[in-house]
Short mmCIF file of C-alpha atoms in Angstrom, two decimals:
data_model
loop_
_atom_site.label_atom_id
_atom_site.label_comp_id
_atom_site.label_asym_id
_atom_site.label_seq_id
_atom_site.Cartn_x
_atom_site.Cartn_y
_atom_site.Cartn_z
CA MET A 6 -0.74 -40.59 24.95
CA THR A 7 -1.14 -40.80 28.70
CA GLU A 8 -2.44 -38.34 31.26
CA LEU A 9 -0.12 -36.88 33.86
CA LYS A 10 -1.70 -36.22 37.24
CA ILE A 11 0.25 -35.06 40.24
CA ILE A 12 -1.79 -35.03 43.46
CA GLY A 13 0.22 -33.98 46.51
CA PHE A 14 3.97 -33.83 45.90
CA GLY A 15 5.49 -35.27 42.80
CA SER A 16 7.72 -34.82 39.82
CA SER A 17 7.76 -36.20 36.32
CA GLN A 18 9.69 -36.14 33.09
CA GLY A 19 8.49 -33.98 30.23
CA GLY A 20 6.88 -35.38 27.12
CA ALA A 21 3.60 -35.43 25.22
CA TYR A 22 0.58 -35.98 27.45
CA GLN A 23 -3.15 -36.15 26.78
CA GLN A 24 -3.63 -33.89 29.79
CA VAL A 25 -1.54 -32.55 32.65
CA GLU A 26 -3.26 -31.89 35.97
CA ILE A 27 -1.59 -30.70 39.14
CA ALA A 28 -3.18 -30.48 42.58
CA GLY A 29 -0.49 -29.74 45.13
CA CYS A 30 3.15 -29.35 44.31
CA GLY A 31 4.47 -30.62 40.99
CA GLU A 32 7.66 -30.41 39.03
CA ILE A 33 8.10 -31.42 35.41
CA ASN A 34 11.63 -31.84 34.09
CA GLY A 35 11.64 -31.38 30.34
CA ASN A 36 9.46 -29.95 27.59
CA VAL A 37 5.72 -30.58 27.84
CA THR A 38 3.27 -30.88 24.96
CA THR A 39 -0.36 -31.31 25.94
CA PRO A 40 -3.79 -30.02 24.92
CA LYS A 41 -4.50 -28.95 28.51
CA LEU A 42 -2.25 -28.08 31.42
CA SER A 43 -4.28 -27.18 34.49
CA GLY A 44 -4.29 -27.28 38.25
CA SER A 45 -3.75 -25.44 41.48
CA GLY A 46 -0.92 -25.22 43.97
CA THR A 47 2.67 -25.01 42.80
CA LEU A 48 4.04 -26.02 39.44
CA LYS A 49 7.55 -25.77 38.12
CA VAL A 50 8.33 -26.77 34.55
CA ASN A 51 12.01 -27.05 33.76
CA GLY A 52 11.45 -26.82 30.03
CA SER A 53 9.03 -25.38 27.51
CA VAL A 54 5.26 -25.70 27.43
CA ASP A 55 3.24 -26.17 24.25
CA THR A 56 -0.46 -26.40 24.99
CA THR A 57 -3.91 -25.39 23.83
CA GLU A 58 -4.97 -24.29 27.30
CA LEU A 59 -2.88 -23.34 30.31
CA ALA A 60 -5.10 -22.79 33.34
CA PHE A 61 -3.42 -22.62 36.72
CA SER A 62 -4.05 -21.00 40.07
CA GLY A 63 -1.27 -20.74 42.59
CA ALA A 64 2.40 -20.38 41.74
CA CYS A 65 3.52 -21.45 38.30
CA THR A 66 7.09 -21.18 37.00
CA ILE A 67 8.03 -22.12 33.47
CA ASN A 68 11.75 -22.12 32.81
CA GLY A 69 11.37 -22.16 29.05
CA ASP A 70 9.18 -20.90 26.21
CA THR A 71 5.40 -21.05 26.44
CA ILE A 72 3.05 -21.46 23.50
CA ALA A 73 -0.65 -21.63 24.34
CA ASN A 74 -3.91 -20.80 22.62
CA LYS A 75 -5.33 -19.67 25.93
CA ILE A 76 -3.58 -18.76 29.17
CA ASP A 77 -5.70 -18.23 32.27
CA THR A 78 -3.75 -17.88 35.50
CA ALA A 79 -4.44 -16.63 38.99
CA GLY A 80 -1.68 -16.17 41.52
CA SER A 81 1.91 -15.89 40.47
CA LEU A 82 3.18 -16.79 37.03
CA GLN A 83 6.79 -16.60 36.01
CA ILE A 84 7.86 -17.44 32.48
CA LYS A 85 11.53 -17.31 31.67
CA GLY A 86 11.27 -17.85 27.93
CA ARG A 87 9.29 -16.40 25.05
CA THR A 88 5.52 -16.41 25.40
CA THR A 89 3.02 -16.76 22.56
CA PHE A 90 -0.77 -16.96 22.91
CA ASP A 91 -4.08 -16.13 21.29
CA GLU A 92 -5.74 -15.00 24.49
CA ALA A 93 -4.29 -14.52 27.95
CA VAL A 94 -6.06 -13.55 31.16
CA LEU A 95 -3.47 -12.95 33.85
CA ASP A 96 -4.82 -12.42 37.35
CA GLY A 97 -2.17 -11.94 39.99
CA ALA A 98 1.54 -11.24 39.61
CA THR A 99 3.10 -12.20 36.31
CA THR A 100 6.70 -11.83 35.19
CA ILE A 101 7.82 -12.73 31.68
CA GLN A 102 11.51 -12.47 30.98
CA GLN A 103 11.50 -12.62 27.19
CA ASN A 104 9.35 -11.46 24.26
CA VAL A 105 5.57 -11.70 24.44
CA LYS A 106 3.44 -12.11 21.32
CA GLY A 107 -0.29 -12.62 21.16
CA SER A 108 -3.71 -11.47 20.14
CA THR A 109 -5.65 -10.49 23.28
CA LEU A 110 -4.15 -9.81 26.70
CA HIS A 111 -6.08 -8.94 29.86
CA VAL A 112 -4.09 -8.14 32.97
CA ASN A 113 -5.83 -7.97 36.31
CA GLY A 114 -2.99 -7.59 38.75
CA SER A 115 0.60 -6.88 37.88
CA LEU A 116 2.57 -7.72 34.79
CA LYS A 117 6.26 -7.21 34.18
CA VAL A 118 7.73 -7.95 30.77
CA GLU A 119 11.48 -7.67 30.55
CA GLN A 120 11.66 -7.59 26.75
CA ASN A 121 9.19 -6.62 24.00
CA ILE A 122 5.47 -7.19 23.81
CA ALA A 123 3.39 -7.32 20.62
CA VAL A 124 -0.36 -7.88 20.93
CA GLU A 125 -3.47 -6.70 19.14
CA THR A 126 -5.56 -5.82 22.21
CA MET A 127 -4.26 -5.19 25.71
CA THR A 128 -6.31 -4.21 28.75
CA VAL A 129 -4.72 -3.59 32.12
CA ASN A 130 -6.42 -3.24 35.49
CA GLY A 131 -3.68 -3.13 38.08
CA GLY A 132 -0.12 -2.44 37.07
CA VAL A 133 2.15 -3.05 34.14
CA THR A 134 5.84 -2.55 33.42
CA VAL A 135 7.36 -3.26 30.03
CA LEU A 136 11.11 -2.72 29.74
CA GLY A 137 11.29 -3.24 25.97
CA GLU A 138 8.98 -2.01 23.21
CA THR A 139 5.22 -2.34 23.32
CA SER A 140 3.51 -2.76 19.96
CA VAL A 141 -0.24 -2.94 20.30
CA GLY A 142 -3.39 -2.29 18.30
CA THR A 143 -5.71 -1.12 21.07
CA LEU A 144 -4.25 -0.41 24.50
CA THR A 145 -6.58 0.31 27.39
CA LEU A 146 -5.06 1.13 30.76
CA LYS A 147 -7.53 1.39 33.63
CA THR A 148 -4.83 2.08 36.17
CA VAL A 149 -2.40 4.74 37.34
CA ASN A 150 0.43 2.23 37.76
CA PHE A 151 2.19 1.72 34.47
CA HIS A 152 5.68 2.12 33.16
CA PHE A 153 6.51 1.65 29.50
CA ASN A 154 9.71 2.36 27.72
CA GLU A 155 8.18 2.80 24.26
CA ILE A 156 4.63 2.30 23.01
CA HIS A 157 3.64 1.96 19.34
CA ALA A 158 -0.11 1.69 19.07
CA ASP A 159 -3.19 2.43 17.05
CA ILE A 160 -5.51 3.57 19.85
CA ILE A 161 -4.49 4.27 23.43
CA THR A 162 -6.98 4.95 26.20
CA ILE A 163 -5.75 5.65 29.71
CA LYS A 164 -8.50 5.92 32.30
CA LYS A 165 -7.92 6.97 35.86
CA PRO A 166 -9.79 4.64 38.18
CA PHE A 167 -12.29 6.28 40.49
CA PHE A 168 -10.28 5.33 43.59
CA CYS A 169 -6.57 5.70 43.23
CA VAL A 170 -3.57 6.69 45.32
CA PHE A 171 -1.81 9.42 43.40
CA LYS A 172 1.30 9.90 45.47
CA LYS A 173 2.53 6.36 45.04
CA SER A 174 1.41 5.98 41.47
CA ASN A 175 3.82 5.58 38.60
CA HIS A 176 2.40 6.43 35.21
CA LYS A 177 5.48 6.97 33.08
CA VAL A 178 6.06 6.33 29.43
CA ASP A 179 9.23 7.47 27.69
CA ILE A 180 7.97 7.44 24.10
CA ILE A 181 4.47 7.05 22.69
CA GLU A 182 3.80 6.86 18.95
CA CYS A 183 0.19 6.19 18.10
CA THR A 184 -2.71 7.10 15.85
CA SER A 185 -4.91 8.42 18.64
CA ILE A 186 -4.60 8.80 22.39
CA HIS A 187 -7.03 9.78 25.10
CA ALA A 188 -5.28 9.97 28.46
CA GLU A 189 -6.67 10.95 31.83
CA ILE A 190 -3.32 10.49 33.53
CA LEU A 191 0.13 10.31 31.96
CA HIS A 192 3.75 11.34 32.43
CA CYS A 193 5.47 11.14 29.07
CA LYS A 194 8.68 12.45 27.53
CA VAL A 195 7.78 12.27 23.83
CA LEU A 196 4.27 11.82 22.48
CA SER A 197 3.68 11.66 18.70
CA ALA A 198 0.17 11.03 17.50
CA ARG A 199 -2.44 12.06 14.96
CA ASP A 200 -5.24 12.86 17.43
CA VAL A 201 -4.49 13.75 21.02
CA LYS A 202 -6.80 14.30 23.98
CA LEU A 203 -5.16 14.94 27.34
CA SER A 204 -6.81 15.57 30.71
CA LYS A 205 -5.56 17.68 33.56
CA ASN A 206 -3.37 15.01 35.19
CA CYS A 207 -1.13 14.69 32.15
CA TYR A 208 2.45 15.87 31.78
CA VAL A 209 4.16 15.69 28.39
CA GLU A 210 7.58 17.14 27.62
CA HIS A 211 7.38 17.06 23.83
CA LEU A 212 4.12 16.65 21.95
CA GLU A 213 3.79 16.24 18.18
CA TYR A 214 0.41 15.86 16.53
CA SER A 215 -0.98 16.03 13.00
CA GLY A 216 -4.76 15.89 13.50
CA LYS A 217 -6.93 16.97 16.43
CA LEU A 218 -5.56 18.31 19.69
CA GLU A 219 -7.59 18.69 22.84
CA ILE A 220 -5.84 19.61 26.07
CA GLU A 221 -7.73 20.15 29.29
CA GLN A 222 -6.75 23.02 31.53
CA GLY A 223 -4.30 21.86 34.16
CA ALA A 224 -2.35 19.53 31.87
CA THR A 225 1.32 20.41 31.47
CA ILE A 226 2.77 20.28 27.98
CA LYS A 227 6.28 21.70 27.69
CA GLU A 228 6.49 21.82 23.90
CA ILE A 229 3.87 21.36 21.18
CA ILE A 230 4.59 20.88 17.49
CA LYS A 231 1.90 20.62 14.80
CA LEU A 232 3.16 18.41 12.00
CA MET B 25 17.79 5.93 4.65
CA ILE B 26 14.46 7.46 5.58
CA SER B 27 13.26 8.31 9.08
CA LYS B 28 9.99 6.99 10.44
CA LYS B 29 8.45 10.46 10.53
CA GLU B 30 9.39 11.14 6.91
CA LEU B 31 8.01 7.76 5.94
CA LEU B 32 4.63 8.47 7.55
CA LYS B 33 4.52 11.89 5.92
CA ILE B 34 5.33 10.58 2.44
CA THR B 35 3.02 7.57 2.53
CA GLY B 36 0.21 9.08 4.61
CA ILE B 37 -0.04 6.07 6.89
CA SER B 38 -0.30 6.26 10.67
CA TYR B 39 1.93 4.88 13.43
CA GLY B 40 -0.82 2.39 14.20
CA GLN B 41 -0.87 1.05 10.63
CA LEU B 42 2.93 0.83 10.38
CA TYR B 43 3.28 -1.17 13.58
CA ARG B 44 0.22 -3.31 12.87
CA TRP B 45 1.81 -4.38 9.58
CA LYS B 46 5.02 -5.12 11.48
CA ARG B 47 3.12 -7.29 13.98
CA GLU B 48 1.30 -9.04 11.16
CA GLY B 49 4.60 -9.86 9.46
CA LEU B 50 3.96 -7.70 6.38
CA ILE B 51 7.02 -5.58 7.16
CA PRO B 52 10.06 -7.50 8.43
CA GLU B 53 11.26 -6.54 11.92
CA GLU B 54 14.85 -6.16 10.72
CA TRP B 55 13.79 -3.30 8.45
CA PHE B 56 13.20 -1.14 11.56
CA GLN B 57 16.71 0.13 12.28
CA LYS B 58 17.24 2.14 15.45
CA ILE B 59 19.97 4.72 15.06
CA SER B 60 21.27 7.12 17.70
CA VAL B 61 20.57 10.77 16.91
CA SER B 62 21.16 13.94 18.93
CA THR B 63 17.73 13.68 20.54
CA GLY B 64 18.05 10.01 21.46
CA GLN B 65 17.20 7.10 19.18
CA GLU B 66 15.21 7.21 16.00
CA THR B 67 13.94 4.50 13.69
CA PHE B 68 15.13 4.53 10.09
CA PHE B 69 14.38 2.39 7.04
CA GLU B 70 16.07 1.60 3.75
CA GLU B 71 14.01 3.65 1.28
CA THR B 72 14.47 1.07 -1.47
CA HIS B 73 12.89 -1.61 0.74
CA ILE B 74 10.19 0.19 2.68
CA LEU B 75 8.60 2.52 0.12
CA PRO B 76 7.75 -0.16 -2.48
CA ARG B 77 6.57 -2.46 0.34
CA ILE B 78 4.14 0.11 1.76
CA GLN B 79 2.90 1.00 -1.70
CA LYS B 80 2.26 -2.71 -2.36
CA ILE B 81 0.41 -3.18 0.95
CA LEU B 82 -1.76 -0.12 0.29
CA GLU B 83 -2.55 -1.41 -3.21
CA LEU B 84 -3.47 -4.91 -2.10
CA LYS B 85 -4.87 -4.58 1.41
CA ASP B 86 -8.50 -4.08 0.37
CA SER B 87 -8.60 -6.85 -2.20
CA HIS B 88 -6.63 -9.57 -0.36
CA SER B 89 -6.83 -11.25 3.03
CA LEU B 90 -3.97 -10.94 5.50
CA GLU B 91 -2.77 -14.48 4.76
CA GLU B 92 -2.82 -13.84 1.00
CA LEU B 93 -0.90 -10.59 1.51
CA LYS B 94 1.74 -12.38 3.61
CA LYS B 95 2.23 -14.96 0.89
CA ILE B 96 2.49 -12.33 -1.84
CA LEU B 97 5.00 -10.24 0.12
CA ASN B 98 7.04 -13.07 1.65
CA PRO B 99 6.82 -15.98 -0.78
CA GLU B 100 8.19 -19.24 0.58
CA ILE B 101 10.89 -20.91 -1.43
CA HIS B 102 8.52 -23.73 -2.45
CA GLU B 103 6.25 -21.16 -4.09
CA MET B 104 9.02 -19.47 -6.07
CA ALA B 105 9.64 -19.86 -9.76
CA PHE B 106 13.01 -19.28 -11.40
CA THR B 107 13.97 -18.43 -14.96
CA ILE B 108 17.30 -19.66 -16.33
CA ARG B 109 18.53 -16.06 -16.55
CA GLN B 110 17.91 -15.69 -12.79
CA LEU B 111 19.90 -18.83 -12.06
CA TYR B 112 22.95 -17.49 -13.87
CA GLN B 113 22.88 -14.45 -11.57
CA TYR B 114 23.28 -16.58 -8.44
CA ASP B 115 26.73 -17.70 -9.53
CA VAL B 116 26.48 -21.07 -7.78
CA PHE B 117 25.20 -23.13 -10.70
CA ASP B 118 27.30 -24.95 -13.24
CA THR B 119 26.53 -23.25 -16.56
CA LYS B 120 27.33 -26.33 -18.64
CA LEU B 121 25.03 -28.40 -16.49
CA ILE B 122 22.17 -25.92 -16.89
CA LYS B 123 22.61 -25.97 -20.69
CA GLN B 124 22.74 -29.75 -20.66
CA LEU B 125 19.62 -30.26 -18.56
CA VAL B 126 17.32 -27.30 -19.18
CA ASP B 127 15.94 -25.27 -22.10
CA ASP B 128 16.73 -21.56 -22.11
CA GLU B 129 13.06 -20.66 -21.81
CA ALA B 130 12.29 -23.07 -18.98
CA ILE B 131 10.85 -21.92 -15.68
CA LEU B 132 11.89 -24.12 -12.79
CA ASN B 133 10.30 -24.67 -9.45
CA SER B 134 12.36 -24.72 -6.26
CA ASN B 135 12.74 -28.53 -6.22
CA GLU B 136 14.28 -28.54 -9.68
CA VAL B 137 16.56 -25.67 -8.70
CA VAL B 138 17.73 -27.52 -5.58
CA ILE B 139 18.66 -30.55 -7.72
CA LEU B 140 20.54 -28.29 -10.12
CA TYR B 141 22.29 -26.72 -7.16
CA ALA B 142 23.17 -30.15 -5.74
CA LEU B 143 24.54 -31.38 -9.07
CA SER B 144 26.53 -28.17 -9.51
CA LYS B 145 27.99 -28.72 -6.08
CA VAL B 146 28.95 -32.28 -7.00
CA LYS B 147 30.64 -31.03 -10.15
CA ARG B 148 32.58 -28.47 -8.12
CA ASP B 149 33.61 -31.16 -5.65
CA ILE B 150 34.95 -33.33 -8.44
CA THR B 151 38.31 -31.76 -8.99
CA LYS B 152 39.73 -34.32 -11.39
CA SER B 153 38.78 -33.48 -14.95
CA PHE B 154 38.69 -37.11 -16.11
CA PHE B 155 35.76 -37.77 -13.81
CA LYS B 156 32.58 -38.36 -15.84
CA LEU B 157 29.29 -37.62 -14.08
CA HIS B 158 26.36 -39.93 -14.87
CA PHE B 159 22.93 -38.42 -14.23
CA ASP B 160 20.24 -40.06 -16.34
CA LEU B 161 17.16 -38.50 -14.74
CA SER B 162 15.35 -35.41 -15.94
CA LEU B 163 14.79 -32.37 -13.73
CA LYS B 164 11.06 -32.88 -14.31
CA ASP B 165 11.32 -36.07 -12.23
CA PHE B 166 11.90 -33.84 -9.21
CA THR B 167 9.09 -31.33 -9.74
CA ASN B 168 6.97 -32.79 -6.94
CA PHE B 169 9.77 -34.58 -5.13
CA TYR B 170 9.63 -34.79 -1.31
CA PHE B 171 13.08 -33.84 -0.03
CA ASP B 172 12.85 -34.48 3.70
CA ASN B 173 15.15 -37.33 4.81
CA THR B 174 16.33 -37.80 1.23
CA LYS B 175 20.02 -37.99 0.55
CA MET B 176 21.92 -37.83 -2.66
CA ALA B 177 25.09 -39.85 -3.07
CA LEU B 178 27.93 -39.58 -5.55
CA ILE B 179 29.33 -43.06 -6.13
CA ASN B 180 32.78 -42.89 -7.57
CA GLU B 181 33.92 -45.96 -9.42
CA ARG B 182 37.25 -45.50 -11.14
CA ARG B 183 36.72 -42.64 -13.60
CA ASP B 184 32.95 -42.55 -13.39
CA GLY B 185 30.66 -40.79 -10.94
CA TYR B 186 27.09 -42.04 -10.49
CA ILE B 187 24.35 -40.03 -8.78
CA VAL B 188 21.81 -41.93 -6.67
CA PHE B 189 19.00 -40.79 -4.40
CA TYR B 190 17.97 -42.80 -1.33
CA ASN B 191 15.96 -42.50 1.84
CA ASP B 192 17.12 -44.84 4.57
CA GLU B 193 20.36 -46.67 4.00
CA LEU B 194 22.60 -46.98 1.03
CA LEU B 195 24.10 -50.48 0.77
CA ILE B 196 27.08 -50.96 -1.48
CA SER B 197 28.93 -54.24 -1.63
CA ASP B 198 31.76 -53.14 -3.93
CA LYS B 199 34.70 -52.08 -1.80
CA ASN B 200 36.44 -50.38 -4.70
CA VAL B 201 34.03 -47.48 -4.84
CA THR B 202 33.99 -44.30 -2.77
CA VAL B 203 30.73 -42.66 -1.73
CA THR B 204 30.10 -38.98 -0.97
CA VAL B 205 26.73 -38.23 0.61
CA TYR B 206 24.78 -34.95 0.22
CA ASP B 207 21.78 -34.16 2.44
CA LEU B 208 19.13 -32.61 0.18
CA SER B 209 17.28 -30.89 3.06
CA LEU B 210 20.51 -29.12 4.02
CA LEU B 211 21.25 -28.23 0.42
CA ARG B 212 17.74 -26.81 0.15
CA SER B 213 18.34 -24.56 3.21
CA GLU B 214 21.71 -23.54 1.81
CA MET B 215 20.05 -22.67 -1.48
CA LEU B 216 17.41 -20.53 0.28
CA ALA B 217 20.13 -18.63 2.16
CA ILE B 218 22.00 -17.96 -1.10
CA ILE B 219 18.84 -16.68 -2.77
CA LYS B 220 18.14 -14.34 0.15
CA MET B 221 21.74 -13.10 0.34
CA ASN B 222 21.85 -12.55 -3.38
CA SER B 223 18.60 -10.67 -3.42
CA TYR B 224 19.87 -8.30 -0.69
CA ALA B 225 23.18 -7.84 -2.51
CA ARG B 226 21.40 -6.97 -5.74
CA LYS B 227 19.25 -4.42 -3.91
CA GLU B 228 22.40 -2.78 -2.45
CA GLU B 229 23.96 -2.69 -5.89
CA TYR B 230 20.85 -1.06 -7.31
CA GLN B 231 20.88 1.52 -4.55
CA TYR B 232 24.38 2.75 -5.34
CA ASP B 233 23.94 2.86 -9.11
#
């Protein structure tokens, strides 16, 4: 196997490479299989990526599926296909158009997933929007900017950062079903959980719980049902 | 059908557990059926599928690893074993052929079943009754057979049909014979689909009884 290095401007065909390194502006036409795809600048892959490590800073577009043990990106990342990983650290603006599946996901910046996401651990500092379903073991949101359609989780923790702009914030979730939730800020239509702890900045239209319920004064809950 | 809420109430599991087992592949995604109700959408399950599955997971989860549990709950075709009685239920095997090649008490692995399926298919394809099929091997010869890239050919010479297995190219010099080729990998996939379909059909039947 050969190494593929693009320094400056260049393009190449896809294939199996020992390593792919980009410094500048690169385009790969076809599917890429490599243990390591790394670099900085601009990268466009017109195909799928199958790698052990994807590490890129700058603007990276993958017009296909991505399978990686580890994804570490800074800058903008756009993936048009399905994305599978063990661990992903996404710094910057990330958009994924299809399903996301993985073990650990850290988002420092913004993430938009247009379909479903299924991970064991997810931590968000910044902003996140998931248009499909979110299935997660432990979800920690350290932000006031989040929009989920539906969350199924074991443990959810939503912490309001010390400095935050309330008026422009968007902290909406249509449906939450989880084992336990502790939220400092939330706007939710339907929340079903075993144990619930809500702070004063929470608004829930319909709350169902079966275990412990703790609601701070100032929180707005339209309807509460004990199962 | 049973709603998700009812399911959690009956089994005593939490939302977190249910969806973790879904993520881990212990409960198939297609079992989660979203149905529109007056309040929006709700998730429902087939009781006959989900209740035994959850009971099984609860029974085994402490004594088995995740990988072991996956294998127990979703056995791959190569790990399956078939009794002759089971084969009759699938309705795709030639009964005479089974009697000719296998004992009633035999338990076959998936390789042997694929060969039986392939031979049954050949027999179905032979429409003329005077055609005599020659197959001198035993099913045991295929117990550990590697199917990928292997093809089976029916060589038809006058009134006789001969079965041969080959990997790369089949060279035949006699121009008076006709050859029909069967791809064993494809037949294996076909067989798996039939087993799955049949198992769902039997579950439906059981449900309405």
